[in-house]
mmCIF file of C-alpha atoms and ligand atoms in Angstrom:
data_model
loop_
_atom_site.group_PDB
_atom_site.id
_atom_site.type_symbol
_atom_site.label_atom_id
_atom_site.label_comp_id
_atom_site.label_asym_id
_atom_site.label_seq_id
_atom_site.Cartn_x
_atom_site.Cartn_y
_atom_site.Cartn_z
ATOM 1 C CA MET A 1 29.651 214.279 143.050
ATOM 2 C CA LYS A 2 30.436 210.576 143.501
ATOM 3 C CA LYS A 3 31.812 208.470 140.660
ATOM 4 C CA ILE A 4 29.296 205.922 139.360
ATOM 5 C CA LEU A 5 30.170 202.364 138.348
ATOM 6 C CA ILE A 6 27.567 200.463 136.339
ATOM 7 C CA ALA A 7 27.321 196.904 135.042
ATOM 8 C CA SER A 8 24.665 194.499 133.810
ATOM 9 C CA ASP A 9 24.142 191.098 132.282
ATOM 10 C CA HIS A 10 22.278 190.639 128.995
ATOM 11 C CA GLY A 11 18.943 190.889 130.859
ATOM 12 C CA GLY A 12 19.807 194.387 132.036
ATOM 13 C CA PHE A 13 21.766 195.604 129.028
ATOM 14 C CA HIS A 14 19.158 197.946 127.517
ATOM 15 C CA LEU A 15 18.381 199.607 130.843
ATOM 16 C CA LYS A 16 22.098 200.000 131.584
ATOM 17 C CA GLN A 17 22.637 201.753 128.256
ATOM 18 C CA PHE A 18 19.646 204.029 128.895
ATOM 19 C CA LEU A 19 20.880 204.969 132.373
ATOM 20 C CA ILE A 20 24.393 205.706 131.102
ATOM 21 C CA THR A 21 22.999 208.083 128.476
ATOM 22 C CA GLU A 22 20.748 209.859 130.964
ATOM 23 C CA LEU A 23 23.304 210.126 133.770
ATOM 24 C CA LYS A 24 25.923 211.542 131.408
ATOM 25 C CA LYS A 25 23.456 214.332 130.581
ATOM 26 C CA GLU A 26 23.482 215.140 134.326
ATOM 27 C CA ASN A 27 27.301 215.304 134.277
ATOM 28 C CA TYR A 28 27.913 212.191 136.332
ATOM 29 C CA THR A 29 31.254 210.473 135.861
ATOM 30 C CA ILE A 30 30.138 206.971 134.965
ATOM 31 C CA GLU A 31 32.255 203.926 134.239
ATOM 32 C CA ASP A 32 30.661 201.100 132.262
ATOM 33 C CA LEU A 33 31.994 197.694 133.324
ATOM 34 C CA GLY A 34 29.940 195.722 130.774
ATOM 35 C CA THR A 35 28.349 193.644 129.474
ATOM 36 C CA ASP A 36 28.720 195.183 126.032
ATOM 37 C CA ASN A 37 26.057 193.331 124.085
ATOM 38 C CA LEU A 38 22.984 191.099 124.336
ATOM 39 C CA ASP A 39 24.878 187.786 124.261
ATOM 40 C CA SER A 40 23.897 185.569 127.156
ATOM 41 C CA CYS A 41 26.315 185.966 130.076
ATOM 42 C CA ASP A 42 26.525 185.303 133.814
ATOM 43 C CA TYR A 43 25.412 188.111 136.141
ATOM 44 C CA PRO A 44 27.685 187.045 139.074
ATOM 45 C CA ASP A 45 30.731 187.818 136.917
ATOM 46 C CA TYR A 46 29.579 191.410 136.473
ATOM 47 C CA ALA A 47 28.544 191.796 140.109
ATOM 48 C CA LYS A 48 32.012 190.625 141.216
ATOM 49 C CA LYS A 49 33.727 192.940 138.722
ATOM 50 C CA LEU A 50 31.828 195.967 139.999
ATOM 51 C CA VAL A 51 32.324 195.052 143.661
ATOM 52 C CA LEU A 52 36.101 194.759 143.163
ATOM 53 C CA GLU A 53 36.194 198.177 141.523
ATOM 54 C CA LEU A 54 33.924 199.816 144.118
ATOM 55 C CA LYS A 55 36.045 198.502 147.003
ATOM 56 C CA LYS A 56 38.989 200.559 145.727
ATOM 57 C CA ASP A 57 37.232 203.746 146.924
ATOM 58 C CA THR A 58 33.984 203.210 148.827
ATOM 59 C CA GLN A 59 33.966 206.818 150.074
ATOM 60 C CA ASN A 60 33.678 208.376 146.642
ATOM 61 C CA THR A 61 31.970 205.717 144.547
ATOM 62 C CA LEU A 62 28.486 204.249 144.143
ATOM 63 C CA GLY A 63 27.469 201.285 141.987
ATOM 64 C CA ILE A 64 24.494 200.326 139.847
ATOM 65 C CA LEU A 65 23.878 196.693 138.859
ATOM 66 C CA VAL A 66 21.142 195.740 136.409
ATOM 67 C CA CYS A 67 19.845 192.288 135.530
ATOM 68 C CA GLY A 68 16.428 190.963 134.553
ATOM 69 C CA THR A 69 14.937 191.229 138.017
ATOM 70 C CA GLY A 70 17.678 192.886 140.068
ATOM 71 C CA ILE A 71 17.530 189.896 142.414
ATOM 72 C CA GLY A 72 20.480 187.883 141.115
ATOM 73 C CA MET A 73 22.726 190.941 141.059
ATOM 74 C CA SER A 74 21.797 191.872 144.631
ATOM 75 C CA MET A 75 22.464 188.329 145.857
ATOM 76 C CA ALA A 76 25.802 188.143 144.060
ATOM 77 C CA ALA A 77 26.966 191.584 145.212
ATOM 78 C CA ASN A 78 26.084 191.185 148.894
ATOM 79 C CA ARG A 79 28.964 188.845 149.713
ATOM 80 C CA ASP A 80 31.504 191.360 150.907
ATOM 81 C CA ALA A 81 31.629 193.276 154.207
ATOM 82 C CA ASP A 82 32.101 196.612 152.418
ATOM 83 C CA ILE A 83 29.100 196.130 150.166
ATOM 84 C CA PHE A 84 25.488 197.010 150.889
ATOM 85 C CA ALA A 85 23.563 196.291 147.707
ATOM 86 C CA ALA A 86 19.854 197.127 147.648
ATOM 87 C CA ILE A 87 17.222 196.124 145.132
ATOM 88 C CA CYS A 88 14.730 198.964 144.734
ATOM 89 C CA THR A 89 11.450 199.046 142.856
ATOM 90 C CA ASN A 90 10.370 202.556 143.815
ATOM 91 C CA GLU A 91 11.813 205.912 144.852
ATOM 92 C CA PHE A 92 10.830 205.489 148.513
ATOM 93 C CA MET A 93 13.012 202.379 148.772
ATOM 94 C CA ALA A 94 15.863 204.174 146.988
ATOM 95 C CA SER A 95 15.673 207.103 149.395
ATOM 96 C CA LEU A 96 15.447 204.992 152.552
ATOM 97 C CA THR A 97 18.173 202.571 151.550
ATOM 98 C CA ARG A 98 20.587 205.485 151.259
ATOM 99 C CA LYS A 99 19.366 207.288 154.417
ATOM 100 C CA HIS A 100 19.139 204.241 156.681
ATOM 101 C CA ASN A 101 21.179 201.410 155.110
ATOM 102 C CA ASN A 102 23.951 203.482 153.492
ATOM 103 C CA ALA A 103 23.551 201.212 150.463
ATOM 104 C CA ASN A 104 26.424 201.656 148.057
ATOM 105 C CA ILE A 105 25.032 199.584 145.185
ATOM 106 C CA LEU A 106 21.604 200.012 143.608
ATOM 107 C CA CYS A 107 20.200 196.879 141.952
ATOM 108 C CA LEU A 108 17.543 197.254 139.281
ATOM 109 C CA GLY A 109 15.473 194.839 137.206
ATOM 110 C CA GLU A 110 15.010 195.689 133.533
ATOM 111 C CA ARG A 111 12.120 193.216 133.260
ATOM 112 C CA VAL A 112 10.436 194.753 136.301
ATOM 113 C CA LEU A 113 10.752 198.503 135.811
ATOM 114 C CA GLY A 114 9.881 200.961 133.085
ATOM 115 C CA THR A 115 12.770 203.162 132.021
ATOM 116 C CA GLU A 116 11.433 206.407 133.484
ATOM 117 C CA LEU A 117 10.729 204.803 136.855
ATOM 118 C CA ALA A 118 14.188 203.206 136.818
ATOM 119 C CA LEU A 119 15.760 206.585 136.083
ATOM 120 C CA ASN A 120 13.823 208.275 138.883
ATOM 121 C CA ILE A 121 14.831 205.520 141.315
ATOM 122 C CA THR A 122 18.456 205.940 140.223
ATOM 123 C CA LYS A 123 18.420 209.738 140.601
ATOM 124 C CA THR A 124 16.865 209.421 144.061
ATOM 125 C CA PHE A 125 19.524 206.884 145.093
ATOM 126 C CA LEU A 126 22.371 209.057 143.824
ATOM 127 C CA ASN A 127 21.029 212.267 145.358
ATOM 128 C CA THR A 128 20.279 210.982 148.852
ATOM 129 C CA GLU A 129 22.814 210.929 151.691
ATOM 130 C CA PHE A 130 23.257 208.492 154.584
ATOM 131 C CA GLU A 131 21.798 209.881 157.824
ATOM 132 C CA ALA A 132 24.352 208.051 160.033
ATOM 133 C CA GLY A 133 23.475 208.424 163.771
ATOM 134 C CA ARG A 134 21.543 205.392 165.036
ATOM 135 C CA HIS A 135 21.815 203.777 161.606
ATOM 136 C CA SER A 136 25.615 203.515 161.825
ATOM 137 C CA LYS A 137 25.334 201.330 164.911
ATOM 138 C CA ARG A 138 22.923 199.018 163.136
ATOM 139 C CA LEU A 139 25.152 198.636 160.100
ATOM 140 C CA ALA A 140 28.074 197.791 162.400
ATOM 141 C CA LEU A 141 26.002 194.862 163.678
ATOM 142 C CA PHE A 142 26.245 193.220 160.249
ATOM 143 C CA SER A 143 29.789 192.034 160.881
HETATM 144 C C1 RB5 B 1 18.920 186.240 132.937
HETATM 145 O O1 RB5 B 1 18.051 185.522 132.142
HETATM 146 C C2 RB5 B 1 18.304 186.491 134.299
HETATM 147 O O2 RB5 B 1 18.232 185.297 135.019
HETATM 148 C C3 RB5 B 1 19.101 187.514 135.067
HETATM 149 O O3 RB5 B 1 19.164 188.691 134.330
HETATM 150 C C4 RB5 B 1 18.572 187.934 136.428
HETATM 151 O O4 RB5 B 1 17.242 188.302 136.361
HETATM 152 C C5 RB5 B 1 18.868 187.055 137.545
HETATM 153 O O5 RB5 B 1 18.516 187.312 138.697
#
């Protein structure tokens, strides 16, 4: 089971806390990189923090970033060659972004998703493997 890193800004704080509670029940090892409260903060700081941590072991780690929409986090995270951050609003996207894009960070929007849908998207993302094959060649074309 891969280690999970999670971070949010204030706009994603409640959903982050909910996901941590639920994923712990499923025995995931989950590291919370903040934010720790609802004080206004800057989502790129948390995206960068998680990316730096994830890059230490991309083989055995996946990330979850939560903000109000998921958009800012995905933009901020996708600035490194090792990072494939995907914003998902349904389980189909979560499944395909693992199978085809080998996404290693899931971006979620607290102001977009209900908690149960967000949890189902997260479980789908964490439980789906990259299919490699023709998709590996396409990912290599990114650089
Ligand atoms: C914070 O108000 C909000 O802008 C942020 O959480 C996020 O939605 C940005 O993309």
